[in-house]
Each structure stands twice: as structure tokens, then as C-alpha cells.
Amino acid sequence: MRPEFGHGSSSATDRRLNALLRHLSSSSSPMDSRDSISASPTSGFQNDSVFSHVVRGPEDPILGVTVAYNKDPSPNKLNLGVGAYRTEEGKPLVLNVVRKAEQQLVNDRSRIKEYLPIVGLAEFNKLSAKLIFGADSPAIRENRITTVQCLSGTGSLRVGAEFLAKHYHQRTIYIPLPTWGNHTKVFNLAGLSVKSYRYYDPATRGLNFQGLLEDLGSAPSGAIVLLHACAHNPTGVDPTLDQWERIRQLMRSKGLLPFFDSAYQGFASGSLDADAQSVRMFVADGGECLAAQSYAKNMGLYGERVGALSIVCKTADVASRVESQLKLVIRPMYSNPPIHGASIVAAILRDRNLYNEWTIELKAMADRIISMRHQLSDALRARSTPGDWSHIIKQIGMFTFTGLNSKQVAFMTKEYHIYMTSDGRISMAGLSSKTVPHLADAIHAAVTRVV
Ligand code: KET
């Protein structure tokens, strides 16, 4: 009989010791067992891991770019992958207004670290709804909106999708082609089935409006439609207000349910109100919709994971029942959201001075990105780089969808140490006046040397 530790105890330590004993007693040579003991207490387990069948998963197409960039020792390396704002010095930026709000929080000795309610910080939720739907929104006045604090934009999308999969009669969501790479995974894992609608036309580098109308026109009645509220990622191409109006009419006539992803409010035009126009049009008609908000980009709170999901309903009574079900989605997922980021946002949104300061800093970030567009476009013109590059200036938001193919991207990474997603998207927010010439040289070489 093998010796057993713990006599029926199931503690993890006992199980490990028992496994070790089993391993030792089955070793053929006493030398082997001594070696495995002296090498490391765990090294003997490596070959019989219960996870030995697990295959290595691929890196994320966006966040994996940063992983590759971090491994590159070149002093000239440039990360234009992830959509994260950098200063002219190429450094991450913490907004002044965020520093001020954090100081206020630290100074306030009455602040505690208790759990938030399942739906998060009430004041944050109220102010977030006001930010996206507008201070004078009738839907807010009529209490027809439920807003819950979630883990940034991604978490808001996921909670919204889980709710829809459980409680909405249509489980198909239409996403634009192309779209942010994580959309398909978030919605599939939540239990929705994902289809796409035409959005971008590579020939014109603009919106395929006809294709969009046709695809949404033939979607089954009641289907969910994911819409980028502004600054479409990755294309930087948004519908005009007239086109939004046509989309709204079509969707309402077919009873399609809009689910807005608002990750860049303030980054498209520099104005928080202008960038929420699309959402407000859909709320103004009295119909229902969902909106996922992120403060990652517009307040630079990436790692704080602060965002909100709002569901606009027909009546206050429905909204309150919907909220009760959102709590049942959230509680077993992460129980309740973190307090710090939401407190920063609430401190800024509630105070007129801080709010104004924020809008100025936000506009400065948006303007720096626009100036990068002009500098890159000028640099390509100066090099007589073949092709029409006017889309660099026409597109809006954090990204330029360059039109470079995956071979050209690979070439730029290998020869110039420039990191970007393989679909040719570059984060303009990662550029600076100093790095524009290097990027322009790389693009010029890629389009002239790699087909
Ligand atoms: N929606 C869109 C359209 C989006 O681009 C992002 C992030 C998110 C939601 C989620 O952001 P969150 O940090 O969860 O609030 N996009 C950038 C970062 C990423 O991929 O996570 C990006 O495209 O680079």
C-alpha cells in the first residue's frame, strides 16, 4: 500500500504530497527520485500535468502587438498598435484633471473602501447617462434609462450582450465589417450569434452606405445591430448625420435593436456633444437601445477599467425590471465593480470647473491626433509616395486605416521596427512629430518594394 498523508483530507497540500509520493514510488531508479527531489519539489510533475494537452493560444491581434513591441530591443521601435494616447514625447498621459480629482479623493478622509452596490456608484451612473444622452434628455427625465457601472467598454458590451442573450427574443447581432476585433468574441461568448453588415468600401476608403442599407434591410426583424457611436474602429469612417438619419429610419421601421459602442466620445470631433449625436438621434425618437460607454480613451483611464452600460427602455417600470435582471448578470460575473475609477469620473463630471478643464484637455488630445494626420500626409507627399493618401486626413478618431496589406505591415515591422495591427491600422495617437518621418519612410518603402 502506498503511504497516504492526511487520511481522507482533501487539502491541496495533501493532494500534492500524495502525488509526489506516487511519482517517487513509481520511479525506476533511486537516483532518479533523488534527482527530482533535489532539483525542485515540483519538477517531477511536469510530464503528467492534467493540462499537458493544452495547446498554446494565439496572442490577441491588438494587445499582442504590444507584447511583440516590448520584446524588440531596437531604439527606433514604434508602437502604433493599441489605441492608447501618447504625448509628443511618446509617453502615456495622465490628464491633469484626473490628477486633481485623485488628489481630492486622497484628501477626503471620509472616503472608504466598502463594496459598491452591484450596479456600481449611483452618482457615476447618473452622470454617465447625462454625458452620452445629453443633460436635457427626456428619456433621463422620464426615468426610462437604467445605467450600470461596468468594467470599461468591454465589460459593458459583455454585460449588455449577456442580458440580451437571456432576455431578448432575437439572439443575432449584426456587426460592421470590419469592426473592433474583440466584438465577435465578446458577443459569441455571451451566447449571441454574430453576423456582419457591409460597412467599409476599400475602393473608396469610405462608407459602403448602399451595402449597409441593403444588409440591414435584409436582417431579420428584431435583430440586434452593433453601431460605433463615433470614430469607427478600425476604419475611422463614420456616417454623416443625414446617413445616420437614414439608418435610424430603416432600423426603426424593421424593429432592429441598436446597441451603441461608444469608446471614443470626444475623440472624433473634439466635442463630447457632437460625438454623441448618433446615439441621441436614436433616443430622441422614443425607441429603445443599448449603449456601452468607456472612459479608457477620453479620460485616459485605460487601466482603471471604468465604463457604463445603459439600456434605454419605453417606460420607467420596464427600465427598473431590466435593471433587476442586469444585477443578476453582474453578481455571479464579478459581483460589483471597482470604486476608484468611477469615483474619479464622478468627481470630474460633477464639478463645473473640472468638467471644463477635462473638455479642454480632451480637445487637446483630439487636436494633436489631427495634427499628426496632417504631418503624416505632408511627409508622404514630400516623398512622392505612390497612391492617394487623402484618407489619412479624412478619417477621424484615433486610427488611420492605411490600406497597407499584411505583407507590407510585416515588412515595416521587420525592417523599420514599426508595430501595428496586421489589417494596416495605425494608432495616430502613438505618433509624434519626431516619429512621423520614420513612419513615412517605412510606408514609402513598403508601398514601393512590397506588393
Ligand atoms: N469598443 C471599441 C470600438 C474599442 O475600440 C475598444 C478598445 C473598446 C470597445 C474597449 O475598450 P475598453 O478598454 O474595454 O474600454 N479598443 C482598443 C484597445 C483594445 O483593443 O482593447 C484598440 O482597438 O486598440
Coordinates of C-alpha atoms and ligand atoms in Angstrom, one line a residue:
M1 CA 0.0 0.0 0.0
R2 CA 1.2 3.5 -0.8
P3 CA 1.6 5.8 2.2
E4 CA -1.1 8.4 2.3
F5 CA -1.0 11.8 4.0
G6 CA -3.8 13.4 5.8
H7 CA -6.1 10.3 6.0
G8 CA -9.0 11.5 3.8
S9 CA -8.2 15.2 4.0
S10 CA -8.6 16.8 0.6
S11 CA -6.4 19.8 1.2
A12 CA -4.4 20.9 -1.9
T13 CA -1.1 20.3 0.0
D14 CA -2.1 16.8 0.9
R15 CA -3.0 16.1 -2.7
R16 CA 0.3 17.4 -3.9
L17 CA 2.2 15.3 -1.4
N18 CA 0.3 12.2 -2.3
A19 CA 1.0 12.8 -6.0
L20 CA 4.7 13.3 -5.2
L21 CA 4.8 10.0 -3.3
R22 CA 3.1 8.2 -6.1
H23 CA 5.6 9.6 -8.5
L24 CA 8.6 8.6 -6.3
S25 CA 7.3 5.1 -5.7
S26 CA 6.9 4.5 -9.4
S27 CA 10.4 5.8 -10.3
S28 CA 12.6 3.1 -11.7
S29 CA 15.9 4.2 -10.2
P30 CA 16.6 5.5 -6.7
M31 CA 19.0 8.0 -8.4
D32 CA 16.1 9.5 -10.4
S33 CA 14.0 10.1 -7.4
R34 CA 16.8 11.7 -5.5
D35 CA 17.4 14.0 -8.5
S36 CA 13.9 15.1 -8.8
I37 CA 13.7 15.9 -5.1
S38 CA 16.9 17.9 -5.1
A39 CA 16.1 19.7 -8.4
S40 CA 12.8 21.2 -7.4
P41 CA 9.8 20.0 -5.4
T42 CA 7.6 20.3 -8.5
S43 CA 9.8 19.4 -11.4
G44 CA 8.8 15.7 -11.2
F45 CA 5.2 16.6 -12.2
Q46 CA 6.0 18.2 -15.5
N47 CA 5.2 15.2 -17.7
D48 CA 2.0 14.1 -16.1
S49 CA 0.2 17.5 -15.9
V50 CA -3.5 17.2 -16.2
F51 CA -3.1 20.2 -18.6
S52 CA -0.5 18.6 -20.8
H53 CA -2.9 18.5 -23.8
V54 CA -3.4 22.3 -23.6
V55 CA -2.1 23.9 -26.8
R56 CA -0.6 27.4 -26.8
G57 CA -3.3 30.0 -27.8
P58 CA -2.5 32.8 -30.2
E59 CA -1.7 36.3 -29.0
D60 CA -4.5 38.8 -29.2
P61 CA -4.4 40.6 -32.6
I62 CA -4.3 44.0 -30.9
L63 CA -2.8 43.6 -27.5
G64 CA -0.3 41.0 -28.8
V65 CA 1.2 43.8 -30.9
T66 CA 2.4 45.4 -27.7
V67 CA 3.8 42.1 -26.5
A68 CA 5.9 41.8 -29.7
Y69 CA 6.9 45.5 -29.4
N70 CA 8.1 45.1 -25.8
K71 CA 10.4 42.2 -26.9
D72 CA 12.1 44.3 -29.6
P73 CA 15.5 45.8 -28.4
S74 CA 15.7 48.4 -31.3
P75 CA 15.9 52.0 -30.0
N76 CA 13.9 53.2 -33.0
K77 CA 10.9 50.9 -32.4
L78 CA 7.5 52.5 -32.6
N79 CA 4.2 51.0 -31.3
L80 CA 1.2 52.1 -33.4
G81 CA -0.8 49.0 -32.4
V82 CA -3.1 49.6 -29.5
G83 CA -5.3 52.6 -29.4
A84 CA -3.7 54.4 -26.4
Y85 CA -2.9 58.1 -26.4
R86 CA 0.8 59.2 -26.2
T87 CA 2.3 62.7 -25.8
E88 CA 4.6 64.4 -28.2
E89 CA 7.4 62.7 -26.2
G90 CA 5.8 59.3 -26.9
K91 CA 4.8 58.9 -23.2
P92 CA 1.4 57.7 -21.8
L93 CA -0.6 60.7 -20.5
V94 CA -2.4 61.1 -17.2
L95 CA -4.7 64.0 -17.6
N96 CA -4.1 66.9 -15.2
V97 CA -7.8 66.9 -14.3
V98 CA -7.5 63.2 -13.3
R99 CA -4.6 64.0 -11.1
K100 CA -6.6 66.8 -9.4
A101 CA -9.6 64.5 -8.9
E102 CA -7.4 61.8 -7.4
Q103 CA -5.8 64.3 -5.1
Q104 CA -9.3 65.3 -3.9
L105 CA -10.1 61.6 -3.3
V106 CA -7.0 61.1 -1.3
N107 CA -7.5 64.2 0.8
D108 CA -11.1 63.2 1.6
R109 CA -10.6 61.1 4.8
S110 CA -14.3 60.2 4.9
R111 CA -13.8 58.0 1.8
I112 CA -14.0 54.3 2.5
K113 CA -13.3 51.2 0.5
E114 CA -16.5 49.3 1.1
Y115 CA -18.1 47.3 -1.8
L116 CA -20.1 49.3 -4.2
P117 CA -23.6 48.1 -5.0
I118 CA -23.9 45.5 -7.8
V119 CA -24.7 48.3 -10.3
G120 CA -21.8 50.5 -9.2
L121 CA -21.6 54.1 -8.0
A122 CA -25.0 55.7 -8.3
E123 CA -23.7 59.2 -9.0
F124 CA -21.3 57.9 -11.6
N125 CA -24.2 56.1 -13.4
K126 CA -26.4 59.2 -13.4
L127 CA -23.6 61.5 -14.7
S128 CA -22.6 58.9 -17.4
A129 CA -26.1 58.8 -18.7
K130 CA -26.1 62.6 -18.8
L131 CA -22.8 62.6 -20.7
I132 CA -23.9 60.4 -23.5
F133 CA -27.7 61.1 -23.8
G134 CA -27.4 64.9 -23.0
A135 CA -28.4 66.8 -19.9
D136 CA -31.8 67.6 -21.3
S137 CA -32.7 64.1 -22.5
P138 CA -36.4 63.4 -22.0
A139 CA -35.5 59.7 -21.5
I140 CA -33.4 60.6 -18.4
R141 CA -36.2 62.9 -17.1
E142 CA -38.7 60.1 -17.6
N143 CA -36.5 57.6 -15.7
R144 CA -36.6 55.3 -18.8
I145 CA -32.9 54.5 -18.7
T146 CA -31.1 52.1 -16.5
T147 CA -27.3 52.7 -16.3
V148 CA -25.0 50.3 -14.6
Q149 CA -21.2 50.8 -14.0
C150 CA -19.2 48.1 -15.7
L151 CA -15.6 47.1 -16.4
S152 CA -14.8 49.7 -19.1
G153 CA -16.2 49.4 -22.6
T154 CA -15.5 45.7 -23.0
G155 CA -17.3 44.8 -19.7
S156 CA -20.3 47.0 -20.7
L157 CA -20.6 45.2 -24.0
R158 CA -20.3 41.9 -22.3
V159 CA -22.9 42.6 -19.7
G160 CA -25.3 44.0 -22.3
A161 CA -24.8 41.0 -24.5
E162 CA -25.4 38.5 -21.6
F163 CA -28.6 40.3 -20.8
L164 CA -29.8 40.2 -24.4
A165 CA -28.9 36.5 -24.7
K166 CA -31.0 35.8 -21.6
H167 CA -34.0 38.2 -22.1
Y168 CA -34.3 39.3 -25.7
H169 CA -36.2 37.4 -28.3
Q170 CA -33.6 37.7 -31.1
R171 CA -30.2 36.3 -30.5
T172 CA -28.5 37.5 -33.6
I173 CA -26.3 40.6 -33.6
Y174 CA -25.1 42.3 -36.7
I175 CA -21.6 43.9 -36.5
P176 CA -20.0 46.1 -39.1
L177 CA -17.4 44.7 -41.5
P178 CA -14.7 45.3 -40.4
T179 CA -15.0 46.1 -36.7
W180 CA -13.0 46.1 -33.5
G181 CA -11.5 42.6 -33.3
N182 CA -13.0 41.8 -29.9
H183 CA -16.6 42.3 -30.8
T184 CA -17.1 38.9 -32.3
K185 CA -15.6 37.1 -29.3
V186 CA -17.4 39.1 -26.7
F187 CA -20.8 38.5 -28.3
N188 CA -20.2 34.9 -29.2
L189 CA -19.2 34.1 -25.6
A190 CA -22.2 35.9 -24.3
G191 CA -24.4 33.5 -26.3
L192 CA -25.3 35.7 -29.3
S193 CA -24.9 34.6 -32.8
V194 CA -22.8 37.1 -34.8
K195 CA -23.4 38.2 -38.4
S196 CA -21.9 41.1 -40.2
Y197 CA -23.2 44.0 -42.4
R198 CA -21.2 45.8 -45.1
Y199 CA -19.6 49.0 -43.8
Y200 CA -16.3 49.9 -45.4
D201 CA -15.5 50.1 -49.1
P202 CA -11.8 49.5 -49.7
A203 CA -12.1 51.0 -53.2
T204 CA -13.3 54.4 -52.0
R205 CA -11.8 54.1 -48.5
G206 CA -15.2 55.4 -47.4
L207 CA -18.6 54.1 -46.2
N208 CA -20.3 51.5 -48.2
F209 CA -23.7 53.1 -47.5
Q210 CA -25.6 51.2 -50.1
G211 CA -24.3 47.9 -48.8
L212 CA -25.0 48.8 -45.3
L213 CA -28.6 49.7 -46.1
E214 CA -29.1 46.5 -48.1
D215 CA -27.7 44.3 -45.3
L216 CA -29.6 45.9 -42.5
G217 CA -32.7 45.9 -44.8
S218 CA -32.5 42.1 -45.2
A219 CA -31.7 41.4 -41.5
P220 CA -34.5 39.6 -39.7
S221 CA -36.9 41.8 -37.8
G222 CA -35.8 42.5 -34.2
A223 CA -32.1 41.6 -34.8
I224 CA -29.6 43.5 -32.7
V225 CA -27.3 45.9 -34.6
L226 CA -23.9 47.0 -33.2
L227 CA -23.2 50.6 -34.1
H228 CA -20.0 52.5 -33.4
A229 CA -21.3 55.8 -31.9
C230 CA -18.4 57.7 -33.5
A231 CA -14.8 57.3 -34.7
H232 CA -15.4 53.8 -36.1
N233 CA -12.6 51.4 -35.2
P234 CA -10.6 50.4 -37.3
T235 CA -11.7 52.4 -40.3
G236 CA -12.1 56.0 -39.0
V237 CA -15.1 56.3 -41.3
D238 CA -18.4 57.5 -39.8
P239 CA -21.8 58.0 -41.4
T240 CA -22.8 61.7 -41.9
L241 CA -25.7 62.9 -39.9
D242 CA -28.0 62.5 -42.9
Q243 CA -26.8 58.9 -43.3
W244 CA -27.4 58.3 -39.6
E245 CA -30.9 59.5 -40.0
R246 CA -31.5 57.1 -42.9
I247 CA -30.0 54.3 -40.8
R248 CA -32.3 55.2 -37.9
Q249 CA -35.4 55.2 -40.1
L250 CA -34.6 51.9 -41.6
M251 CA -33.8 50.3 -38.2
R252 CA -36.9 51.6 -36.5
S253 CA -39.1 50.5 -39.4
K254 CA -37.7 47.0 -39.1
G255 CA -37.7 46.9 -35.3
L256 CA -33.9 46.4 -35.3
L257 CA -32.4 47.0 -31.8
P258 CA -29.4 49.4 -31.7
F259 CA -26.5 48.6 -29.5
F260 CA -24.1 51.5 -29.5
D261 CA -20.4 51.1 -28.7
S262 CA -19.2 54.5 -27.5
A263 CA -15.5 54.1 -26.8
Y264 CA -14.3 57.4 -28.3
Q265 CA -16.8 60.2 -27.3
G266 CA -14.8 63.4 -27.7
F267 CA -12.1 61.9 -29.8
A268 CA -13.8 62.1 -33.2
S269 CA -14.5 65.8 -33.3
G270 CA -13.1 67.1 -30.0
S271 CA -16.6 67.8 -28.8
L272 CA -18.4 65.5 -26.4
D273 CA -21.8 66.6 -27.6
A274 CA -21.1 66.3 -31.4
D275 CA -19.7 62.8 -30.9
A276 CA -22.9 61.6 -29.1
Q277 CA -25.2 62.8 -31.9
S278 CA -25.8 59.4 -33.4
V279 CA -26.9 58.0 -30.0
R280 CA -29.1 61.0 -29.2
M281 CA -30.9 60.7 -32.6
F282 CA -32.0 57.2 -31.7
V283 CA -33.1 58.1 -28.2
A284 CA -35.0 61.2 -29.4
D285 CA -37.4 59.1 -31.4
G286 CA -38.7 57.4 -28.2
G287 CA -37.4 54.0 -29.2
E288 CA -35.2 51.6 -27.2
C289 CA -31.5 51.0 -27.4
L290 CA -28.4 50.0 -25.5
A291 CA -25.1 52.0 -25.1
A292 CA -21.8 50.8 -23.8
Q293 CA -19.5 53.7 -22.7
S294 CA -15.8 53.6 -22.0
Y295 CA -13.7 56.2 -20.1
A296 CA -10.5 54.5 -21.2
K297 CA -9.6 56.9 -24.0
N298 CA -11.5 60.1 -23.3
M299 CA -10.3 60.4 -19.7
G300 CA -7.2 58.3 -20.2
L301 CA -8.4 55.8 -17.6
Y302 CA -7.4 52.7 -19.5
G303 CA -6.2 50.6 -16.6
E304 CA -8.9 51.7 -14.2
R305 CA -11.5 49.8 -16.2
V306 CA -14.3 52.3 -15.9
G307 CA -17.3 52.3 -18.1
A308 CA -21.1 52.1 -18.1
L309 CA -23.9 50.2 -19.8
S310 CA -27.2 52.0 -20.4
I311 CA -30.4 50.4 -21.6
V312 CA -33.0 52.9 -22.8
C313 CA -36.5 51.5 -22.3
K314 CA -40.0 52.6 -23.2
T315 CA -41.1 53.1 -19.6
A316 CA -39.7 53.6 -16.2
D317 CA -41.3 50.4 -15.0
V318 CA -39.6 48.3 -17.7
A319 CA -36.3 50.1 -17.0
S320 CA -36.4 49.1 -13.4
R321 CA -37.2 45.5 -14.1
V322 CA -34.4 45.4 -16.7
E323 CA -32.0 46.8 -14.0
S324 CA -33.0 44.0 -11.6
Q325 CA -32.0 41.5 -14.3
L326 CA -28.7 43.2 -15.0
K327 CA -27.9 42.7 -11.4
L328 CA -28.4 39.0 -11.8
V329 CA -26.0 39.0 -14.7
I330 CA -23.3 41.0 -12.9
R331 CA -23.4 39.4 -9.4
P332 CA -22.1 36.0 -10.5
M333 CA -19.7 37.5 -13.0
Y334 CA -17.6 39.9 -10.9
S335 CA -20.0 40.7 -8.0
N336 CA -19.7 44.5 -8.2
P337 CA -17.4 47.0 -10.0
P338 CA -14.2 48.7 -8.7
I339 CA -14.7 52.0 -6.8
H340 CA -11.6 54.1 -7.7
G341 CA -12.0 54.8 -11.4
A342 CA -15.7 55.6 -11.1
S343 CA -15.0 58.0 -8.2
I344 CA -12.5 59.9 -10.4
V345 CA -15.1 60.2 -13.2
A346 CA -17.8 61.3 -10.9
A347 CA -15.5 63.9 -9.3
I348 CA -14.8 65.4 -12.8
L349 CA -18.3 65.2 -14.2
R350 CA -20.0 66.7 -11.1
D351 CA -17.7 69.8 -10.8
R352 CA -18.2 72.5 -13.4
N353 CA -14.5 73.6 -13.3
L354 CA -13.1 70.1 -13.5
Y355 CA -15.5 69.3 -16.3
N356 CA -14.4 72.3 -18.3
E357 CA -10.8 71.5 -17.7
W358 CA -11.4 68.0 -18.9
T359 CA -13.1 69.2 -22.2
I360 CA -10.0 71.4 -22.9
E361 CA -7.6 68.5 -22.3
L362 CA -9.7 66.2 -24.4
K363 CA -9.8 68.7 -27.2
A364 CA -6.0 69.0 -27.0
M365 CA -5.6 65.2 -27.4
A366 CA -8.0 65.2 -30.4
D367 CA -6.2 68.1 -31.9
R368 CA -2.8 66.5 -31.5
I369 CA -4.1 63.5 -33.4
I370 CA -5.5 65.6 -36.2
S371 CA -2.1 67.4 -36.4
M372 CA -0.4 64.0 -36.7
R373 CA -2.7 63.2 -39.7
H374 CA -1.6 66.4 -41.4
Q375 CA 2.1 65.8 -40.7
L376 CA 2.0 62.2 -42.0
S377 CA 0.1 63.2 -45.1
D378 CA 2.6 66.0 -45.8
A379 CA 5.5 63.7 -45.2
L380 CA 4.2 61.2 -47.8
R381 CA 3.6 64.0 -50.3
A382 CA 7.1 65.2 -49.8
R383 CA 8.4 61.7 -50.6
S384 CA 6.1 61.4 -53.6
T385 CA 4.8 58.1 -52.2
P386 CA 2.7 56.4 -54.8
G387 CA -1.1 56.3 -54.1
D388 CA -3.8 58.5 -52.8
W389 CA -3.3 59.2 -49.1
S390 CA -6.1 61.8 -48.6
H391 CA -7.9 59.3 -46.4
I392 CA -5.3 59.9 -43.7
I393 CA -6.8 63.4 -43.2
K394 CA -10.4 62.4 -43.9
Q395 CA -10.6 59.6 -41.4
I396 CA -11.4 60.5 -37.8
G397 CA -10.7 59.3 -34.3
M398 CA -7.6 57.5 -33.1
F399 CA -6.8 55.4 -36.1
T400 CA -5.9 55.6 -39.7
F401 CA -6.9 52.5 -41.8
T402 CA -4.0 52.9 -44.1
G403 CA -4.9 50.3 -46.8
L404 CA -1.4 48.7 -46.3
N405 CA -1.7 44.9 -46.6
S406 CA -0.4 42.3 -44.1
K407 CA 2.8 41.7 -46.1
Q408 CA 3.6 45.4 -46.1
V409 CA 2.8 45.6 -42.4
A410 CA 5.2 42.6 -41.7
F411 CA 7.9 44.4 -43.8
M412 CA 7.5 47.6 -41.8
T413 CA 7.8 45.7 -38.6
K414 CA 10.8 43.7 -39.7
E415 CA 12.8 46.5 -41.4
Y416 CA 11.6 49.6 -39.5
H417 CA 10.6 48.2 -36.1
I418 CA 7.1 49.8 -36.6
Y419 CA 4.4 47.8 -34.8
M420 CA 0.8 47.9 -36.0
T421 CA -2.1 45.5 -36.4
S422 CA -1.9 43.3 -39.5
D423 CA -5.0 44.9 -41.1
G424 CA -3.0 48.0 -41.7
R425 CA -4.5 50.1 -38.9
I426 CA -2.2 52.6 -37.2
S427 CA -2.9 54.4 -34.0
M428 CA -2.3 58.1 -34.8
A429 CA -2.2 58.7 -31.1
G430 CA 1.0 56.8 -30.9
L431 CA 2.8 59.1 -33.4
S432 CA 4.7 62.4 -32.7
S433 CA 6.4 65.0 -34.8
K434 CA 9.7 63.2 -34.2
T435 CA 8.5 59.8 -35.4
V436 CA 6.4 60.9 -38.4
P437 CA 9.5 60.9 -40.8
H438 CA 10.4 57.3 -39.7
L439 CA 6.8 56.1 -40.4
A440 CA 6.7 58.0 -43.7
D441 CA 10.0 56.3 -44.8
A442 CA 8.6 52.9 -43.8
I443 CA 5.3 53.4 -45.6
H444 CA 7.1 54.7 -48.7
A445 CA 9.5 51.7 -48.7
A446 CA 6.6 49.3 -48.1
V447 CA 4.4 50.5 -51.0
T448 CA 7.3 50.8 -53.4
R449 CA 9.0 47.5 -52.5
V450 CA 6.3 45.1 -51.3
V451 CA 3.2 44.3 -53.4
Ligands
KET1 N1 -15.0 49.3 -28.3 C1 -14.2 49.7 -29.2 C2 -14.7 50.1 -30.5 C3 -12.8 49.8 -29.0 O1 -12.0 50.2 -29.9 C4 -12.3 49.4 -27.7 C5 -10.9 49.4 -27.4 C6 -13.3 49.0 -26.7 C7 -14.6 49.0 -27.1 C8 -12.9 48.6 -25.3 O2 -12.2 49.4 -24.6 P1 -12.1 49.3 -23.0 O3 -10.6 49.5 -22.7 O4 -12.6 48.0 -22.6 O5 -12.9 50.4 -22.5 N2 -10.0 49.4 -28.4 C9 -8.6 49.5 -28.3 C10 -7.9 48.7 -27.2 C11 -8.3 47.2 -27.2 O6 -8.3 46.6 -28.2 O7 -8.6 46.7 -26.1 C12 -7.9 49.2 -29.6 O8 -8.7 48.9 -30.6 O9 -6.7 49.3 -29.7

